[in-house]
XYZ file of C-alpha atoms in Angstrom:
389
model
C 115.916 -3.508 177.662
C 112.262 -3.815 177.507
C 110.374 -7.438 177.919
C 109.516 -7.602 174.306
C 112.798 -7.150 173.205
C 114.670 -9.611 175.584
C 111.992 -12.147 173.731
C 112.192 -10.931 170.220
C 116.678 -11.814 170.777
C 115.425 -15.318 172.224
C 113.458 -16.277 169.206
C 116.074 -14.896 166.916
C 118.893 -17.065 168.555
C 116.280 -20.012 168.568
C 115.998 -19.878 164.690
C 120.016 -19.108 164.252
C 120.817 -22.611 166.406
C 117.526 -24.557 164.908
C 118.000 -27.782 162.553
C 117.881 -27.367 159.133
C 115.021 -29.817 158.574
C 112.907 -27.731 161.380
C 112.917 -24.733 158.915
C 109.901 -24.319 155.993
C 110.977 -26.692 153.112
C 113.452 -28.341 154.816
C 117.420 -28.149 153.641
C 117.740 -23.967 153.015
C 119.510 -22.691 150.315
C 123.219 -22.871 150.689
C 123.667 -19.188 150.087
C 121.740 -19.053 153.155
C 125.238 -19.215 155.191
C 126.857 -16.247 152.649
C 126.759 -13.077 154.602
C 127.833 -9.512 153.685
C 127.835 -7.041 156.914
C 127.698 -3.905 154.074
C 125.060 -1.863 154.558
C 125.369 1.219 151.663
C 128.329 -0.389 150.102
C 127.995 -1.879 146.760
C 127.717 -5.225 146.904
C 128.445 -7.760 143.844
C 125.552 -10.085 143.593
C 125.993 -13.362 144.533
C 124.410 -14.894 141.346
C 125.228 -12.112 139.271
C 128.629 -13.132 137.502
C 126.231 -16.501 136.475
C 123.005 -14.879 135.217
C 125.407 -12.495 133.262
C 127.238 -15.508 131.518
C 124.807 -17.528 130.765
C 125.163 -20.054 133.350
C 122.633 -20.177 135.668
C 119.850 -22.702 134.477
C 116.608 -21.546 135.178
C 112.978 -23.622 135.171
C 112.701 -23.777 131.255
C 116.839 -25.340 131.184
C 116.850 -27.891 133.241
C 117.785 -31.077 131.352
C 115.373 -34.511 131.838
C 115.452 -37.430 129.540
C 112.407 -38.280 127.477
C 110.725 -35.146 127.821
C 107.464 -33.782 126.761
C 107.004 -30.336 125.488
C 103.243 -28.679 126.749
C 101.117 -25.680 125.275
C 98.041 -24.481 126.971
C 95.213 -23.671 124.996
C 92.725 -20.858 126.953
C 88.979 -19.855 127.305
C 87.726 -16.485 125.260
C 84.631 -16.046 127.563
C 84.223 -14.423 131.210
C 81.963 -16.438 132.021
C 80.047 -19.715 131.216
C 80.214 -23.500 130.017
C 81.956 -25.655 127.157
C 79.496 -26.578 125.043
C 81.842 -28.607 122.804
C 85.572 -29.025 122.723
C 86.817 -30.465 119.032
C 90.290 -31.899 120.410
C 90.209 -34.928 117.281
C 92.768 -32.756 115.101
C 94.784 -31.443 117.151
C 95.207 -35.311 118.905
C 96.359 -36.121 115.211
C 98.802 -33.429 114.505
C 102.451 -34.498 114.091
C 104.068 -35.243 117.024
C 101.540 -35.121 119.391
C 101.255 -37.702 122.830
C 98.158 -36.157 124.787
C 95.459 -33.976 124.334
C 94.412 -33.023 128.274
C 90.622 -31.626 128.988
C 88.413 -31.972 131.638
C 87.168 -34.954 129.947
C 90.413 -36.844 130.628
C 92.323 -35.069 133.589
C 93.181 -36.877 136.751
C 90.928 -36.048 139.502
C 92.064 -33.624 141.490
C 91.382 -31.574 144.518
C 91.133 -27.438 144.656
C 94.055 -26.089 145.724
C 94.258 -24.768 149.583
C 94.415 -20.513 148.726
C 97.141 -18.595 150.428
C 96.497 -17.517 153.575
C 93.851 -20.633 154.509
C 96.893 -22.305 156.072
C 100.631 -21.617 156.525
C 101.737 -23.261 153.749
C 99.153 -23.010 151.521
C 100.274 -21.426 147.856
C 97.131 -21.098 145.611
C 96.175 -18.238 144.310
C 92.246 -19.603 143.497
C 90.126 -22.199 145.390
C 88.679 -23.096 141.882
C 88.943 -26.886 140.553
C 91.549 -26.761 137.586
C 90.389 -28.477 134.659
C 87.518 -30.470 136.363
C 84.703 -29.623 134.531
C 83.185 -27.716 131.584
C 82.744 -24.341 133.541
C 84.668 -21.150 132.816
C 85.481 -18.560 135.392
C 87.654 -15.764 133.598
C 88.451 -15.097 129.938
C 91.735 -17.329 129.989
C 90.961 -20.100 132.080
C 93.196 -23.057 130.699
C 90.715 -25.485 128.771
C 93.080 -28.023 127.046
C 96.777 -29.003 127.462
C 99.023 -30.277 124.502
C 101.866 -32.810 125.125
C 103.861 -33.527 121.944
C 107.889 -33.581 121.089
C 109.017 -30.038 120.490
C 107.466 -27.195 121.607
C 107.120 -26.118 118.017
C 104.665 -28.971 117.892
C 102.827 -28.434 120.805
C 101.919 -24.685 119.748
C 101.087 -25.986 116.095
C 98.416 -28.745 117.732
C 97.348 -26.302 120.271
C 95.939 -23.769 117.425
C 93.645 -26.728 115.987
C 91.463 -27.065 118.949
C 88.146 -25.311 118.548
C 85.230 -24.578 121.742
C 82.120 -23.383 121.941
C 80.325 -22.204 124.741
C 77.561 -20.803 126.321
C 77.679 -17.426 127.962
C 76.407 -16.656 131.189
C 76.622 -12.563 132.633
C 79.708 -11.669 133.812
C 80.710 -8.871 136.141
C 83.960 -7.459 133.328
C 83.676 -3.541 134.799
C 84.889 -2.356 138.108
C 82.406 0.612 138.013
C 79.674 -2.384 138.098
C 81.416 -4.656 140.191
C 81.751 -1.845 143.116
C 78.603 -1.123 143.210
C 78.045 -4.511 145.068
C 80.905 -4.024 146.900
C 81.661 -6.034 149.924
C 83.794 -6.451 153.242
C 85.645 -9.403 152.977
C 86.071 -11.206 156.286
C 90.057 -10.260 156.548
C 92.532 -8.193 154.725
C 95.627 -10.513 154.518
C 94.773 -11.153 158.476
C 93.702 -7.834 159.510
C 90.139 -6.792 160.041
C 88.715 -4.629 157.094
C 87.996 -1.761 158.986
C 89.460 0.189 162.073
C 88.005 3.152 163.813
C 88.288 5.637 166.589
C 86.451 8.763 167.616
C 84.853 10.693 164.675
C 87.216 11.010 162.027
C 84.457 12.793 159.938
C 83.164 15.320 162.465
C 87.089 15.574 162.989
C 87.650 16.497 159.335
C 85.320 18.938 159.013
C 86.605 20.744 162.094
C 89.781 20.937 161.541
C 91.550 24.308 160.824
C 93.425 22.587 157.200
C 91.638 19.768 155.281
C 92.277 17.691 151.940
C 89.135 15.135 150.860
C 90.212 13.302 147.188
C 89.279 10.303 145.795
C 91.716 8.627 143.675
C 91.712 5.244 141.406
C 94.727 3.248 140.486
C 95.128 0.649 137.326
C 95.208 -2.957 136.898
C 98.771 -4.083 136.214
C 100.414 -7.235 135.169
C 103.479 -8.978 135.804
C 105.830 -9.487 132.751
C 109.595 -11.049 134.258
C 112.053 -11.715 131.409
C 111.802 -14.838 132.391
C 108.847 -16.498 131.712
C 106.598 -18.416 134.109
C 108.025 -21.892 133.657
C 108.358 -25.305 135.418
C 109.867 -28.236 134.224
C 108.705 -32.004 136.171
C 108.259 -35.604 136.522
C 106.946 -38.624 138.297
C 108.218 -41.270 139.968
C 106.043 -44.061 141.212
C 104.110 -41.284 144.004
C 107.038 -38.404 144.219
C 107.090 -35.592 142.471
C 109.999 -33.622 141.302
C 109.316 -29.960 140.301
C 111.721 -27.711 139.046
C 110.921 -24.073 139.090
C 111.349 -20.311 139.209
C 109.307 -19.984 142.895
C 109.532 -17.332 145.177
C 107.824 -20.195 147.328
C 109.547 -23.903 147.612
C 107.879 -24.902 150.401
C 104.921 -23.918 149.834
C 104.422 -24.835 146.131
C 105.381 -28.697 147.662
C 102.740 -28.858 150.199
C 100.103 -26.887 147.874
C 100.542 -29.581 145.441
C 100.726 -32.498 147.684
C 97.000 -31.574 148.506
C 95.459 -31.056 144.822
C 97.174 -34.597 144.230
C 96.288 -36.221 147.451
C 100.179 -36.980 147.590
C 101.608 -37.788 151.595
C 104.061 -34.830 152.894
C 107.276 -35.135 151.723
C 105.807 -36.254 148.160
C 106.715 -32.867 146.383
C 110.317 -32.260 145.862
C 110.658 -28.540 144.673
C 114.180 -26.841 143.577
C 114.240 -23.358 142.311
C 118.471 -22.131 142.505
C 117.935 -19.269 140.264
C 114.499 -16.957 139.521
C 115.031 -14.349 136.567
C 112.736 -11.941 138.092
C 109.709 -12.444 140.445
C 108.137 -9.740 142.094
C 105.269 -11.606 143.606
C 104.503 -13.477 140.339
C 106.863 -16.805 141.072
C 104.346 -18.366 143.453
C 102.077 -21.305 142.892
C 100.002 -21.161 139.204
C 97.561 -23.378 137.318
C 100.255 -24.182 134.897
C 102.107 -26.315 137.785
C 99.096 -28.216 138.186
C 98.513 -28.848 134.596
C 102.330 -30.003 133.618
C 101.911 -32.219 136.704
C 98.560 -33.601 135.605
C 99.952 -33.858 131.971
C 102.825 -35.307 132.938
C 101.160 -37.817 135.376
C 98.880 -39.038 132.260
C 101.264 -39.449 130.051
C 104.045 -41.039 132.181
C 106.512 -38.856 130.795
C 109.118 -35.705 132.126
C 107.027 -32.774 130.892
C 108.046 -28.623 130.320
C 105.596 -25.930 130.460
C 106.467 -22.332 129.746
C 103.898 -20.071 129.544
C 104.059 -17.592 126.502
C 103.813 -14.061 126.922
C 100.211 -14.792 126.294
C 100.416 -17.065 129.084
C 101.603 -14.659 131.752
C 98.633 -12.210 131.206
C 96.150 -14.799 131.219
C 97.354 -17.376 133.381
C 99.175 -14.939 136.334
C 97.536 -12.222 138.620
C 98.764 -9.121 138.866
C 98.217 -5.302 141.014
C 94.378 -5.033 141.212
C 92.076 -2.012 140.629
C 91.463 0.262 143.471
C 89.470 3.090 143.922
C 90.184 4.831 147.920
C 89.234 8.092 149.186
C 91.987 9.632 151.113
C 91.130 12.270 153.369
C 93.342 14.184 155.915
C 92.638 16.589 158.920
C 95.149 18.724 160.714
C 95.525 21.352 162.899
C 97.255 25.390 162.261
C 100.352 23.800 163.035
C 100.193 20.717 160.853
C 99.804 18.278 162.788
C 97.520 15.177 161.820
C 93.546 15.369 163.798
C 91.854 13.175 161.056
C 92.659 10.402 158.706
C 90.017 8.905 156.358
C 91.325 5.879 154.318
C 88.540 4.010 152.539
C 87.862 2.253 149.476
C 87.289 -0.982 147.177
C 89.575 -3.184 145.616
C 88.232 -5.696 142.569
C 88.632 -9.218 143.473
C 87.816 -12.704 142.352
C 85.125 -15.003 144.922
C 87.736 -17.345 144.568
C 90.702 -16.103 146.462
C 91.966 -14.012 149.356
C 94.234 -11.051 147.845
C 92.205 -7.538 148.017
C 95.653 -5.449 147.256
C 95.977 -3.928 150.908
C 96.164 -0.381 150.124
C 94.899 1.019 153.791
C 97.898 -0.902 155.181
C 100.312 2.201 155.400
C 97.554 4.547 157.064
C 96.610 2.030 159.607
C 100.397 1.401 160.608
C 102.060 4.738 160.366
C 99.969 7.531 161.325
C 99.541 9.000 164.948
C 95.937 11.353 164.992
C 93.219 12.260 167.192
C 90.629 10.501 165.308
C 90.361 7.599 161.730
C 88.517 6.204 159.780
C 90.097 3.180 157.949
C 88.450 0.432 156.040
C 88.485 -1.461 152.060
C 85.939 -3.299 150.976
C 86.084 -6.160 147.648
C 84.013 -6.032 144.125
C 83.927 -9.449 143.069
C 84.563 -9.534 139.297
C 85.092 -12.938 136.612
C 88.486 -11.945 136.563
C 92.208 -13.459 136.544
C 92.952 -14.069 140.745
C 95.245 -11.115 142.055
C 98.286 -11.975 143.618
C 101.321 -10.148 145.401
C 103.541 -7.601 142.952
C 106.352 -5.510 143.987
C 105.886 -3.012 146.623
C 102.509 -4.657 146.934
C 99.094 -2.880 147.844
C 100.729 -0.656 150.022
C 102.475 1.594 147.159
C 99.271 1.912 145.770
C 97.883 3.154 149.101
């Protein structure tokens, strides 16, 4: 048995016998302990029988007292400032508690983006609901509190904004054109090379050269981005749909200046995630909201919501090029290309993954560069840039 795996056991026995509080967000899961041994049998799924009756709450069920219902209203501009926000009717309409804009938010800080620290969860570096600037055609720019949700949608459609336009970079086919290399891709350097994979190519007895672009796509679970929470005195209690508890916690104990231990995040059941059920604005804003207005507060996000609110699969475009010899096999790989991408975050859709870790040749050429659009922030989706690669 070779050195590495003699360690790689040792570690793996170290997490088996390690303390529950020792592991990311503290207590696991109890179904943590549930175990199988099938591999190709079919296997009932453990929260199956309870999704299928009915009987699994998820983050839009779960029952608080006194409870607040919140709509979101959203920026129709790229790009630019508020020049005026009329909030007076929608304040007035039945029902109603709080009217939330950057006017009367609680301060608070930009959230740490994934990837600038282990725990950190946000998908943008951008304050949220700060000030009067816009940064993509959705951006939240008022939250409604009021006693149904009914209510909250009704008061929601009253609030008018103006603005003023700046240029925005909208198309990809402008945007690359300025392309960039971004200092990483998800850790790994942006490029890779060895030998001369084009003088390679061009040698070689068989040889394919194609350039290929892939769509944007969104995420759309049946069940809807959600989060249900409230305050007391300095803690925090968040229910959710998260494919991250202990992350979300810590993300939001930084925007809110809160100690460690401050967040308290339980997500039993998600009704699909895919990469979506991370950290969101919307989190932010029901705590805010909430926070304000001393009350238990629910946020869904409509369908609406979803597509402006949460990032999706990102536009590519990647030349894929491949050298081999009489027999077939590989001389020359060229894997190159741009992914669109917000300034803001750290998520380029890692499409030359799979030719940098799989291939054996004589000679590559690997390497994605970002074109920064005023866009939504992309984020993980399933089989992420990799399937696209």
């Amino acid at each position: 048995m070779s050195i590495k795996s003699v360690a790689m056991k040792a570690m793996q026995k170290a997490i088996e016998a390690a303390p529950d509080k020792w592991l990311p967000g503290g207590t696991p899961d109890p179904l943590i302990q549930h175990t199988h041994g099938l591999i190709g049998d079919p296997v009932t799924r453990i929260d199956g029988p309870l999704k299928v009756a009915g009987a699994a709450p998820f983050a839009a069920e779960f029952p608080v007292t006194g409870m607040l219902f919140a709509a979101v209203a959203y920026s129709t501009i790229p790009r630019g400032r508020i020049t005026s926000l009329d909030t007076e009717a929608a304040a007035a309409a039945p029902g109603v508690s709080l009217v939330m804009t950057y006017k009367n938010a609680p301060r608070l800080k930009p959230m740490p983006i994934f990837n600038s620290s282990p725990k950190a969860a946000g998908p943008t570096s951008l304050p949220i609901l700060q000030d009067d600037s816009i940064h993509w055609n959705g951006e939240a720019i008022a939250v409604i509190l009021a006693e149904t949700q009914e209510q909250a949608d009704f008061a929601k459609s009253l609030i008018h904004a103006t603005y003023q336009e700046e240029p925005a970079i909208v198309a990809f086919d402008v945007a690359r054109q300025s392309a960039r290399d971004p200092q990483t891709i998800l850790g790994e350097p942006p490029a890779i090379e060895a030998g001369d994979a084009e003088a390679s190519l061009l040698s070689s007895a068989h040889h394919v050269d194609s350039l290929y672009r892939t769509p944007r796509h969104n995420h759309n679970p049946i069940e809807l981005h959600a989060v249900t929470l409230f305050w007391e005195e300095d803690n925090l209690y968040v229910h959710d749909a998260s494919q991250a508890v202990a992350q979300t916690a810590w993300t939001l104990e930084q925007v809110f200046a809160l100690k460690e231990g401050k967040v308290h995040v339980s997500s039993p059941y998600v009704g699909g995630g895919f990469g979506s059920k991370t950290l969101w604005h919307h989190h932010v804003l029901a705590a805010a909201a909430s926070r304000l207005a001393k009350q238990p507060v629910r946020l869904v996000l409509s369908r609406e919501g979803v597509y402006r609110t949460v990032g999706g699969r990102t536009t590519t475009e990647q030349r894929v090029a491949i050298g081999a010899d009489r027999d077939g096999h590989f001389t020359s790989l060229i894997h190159t290309g741009v992914a669109a991408m917000t300034a803001h975050n750290e998520c380029p859709e890692q499409f030359t993954f799979p030719a940098r870790h799989l291939y054996n040749m004589q000679a590559f050429k690997i390497g994605q560069q970002v074109a920064d659009m005023d866009m939504l922030a992309n984020t993980f989706m399933r089989a992420p840039g990799e399937s696209i690669g």
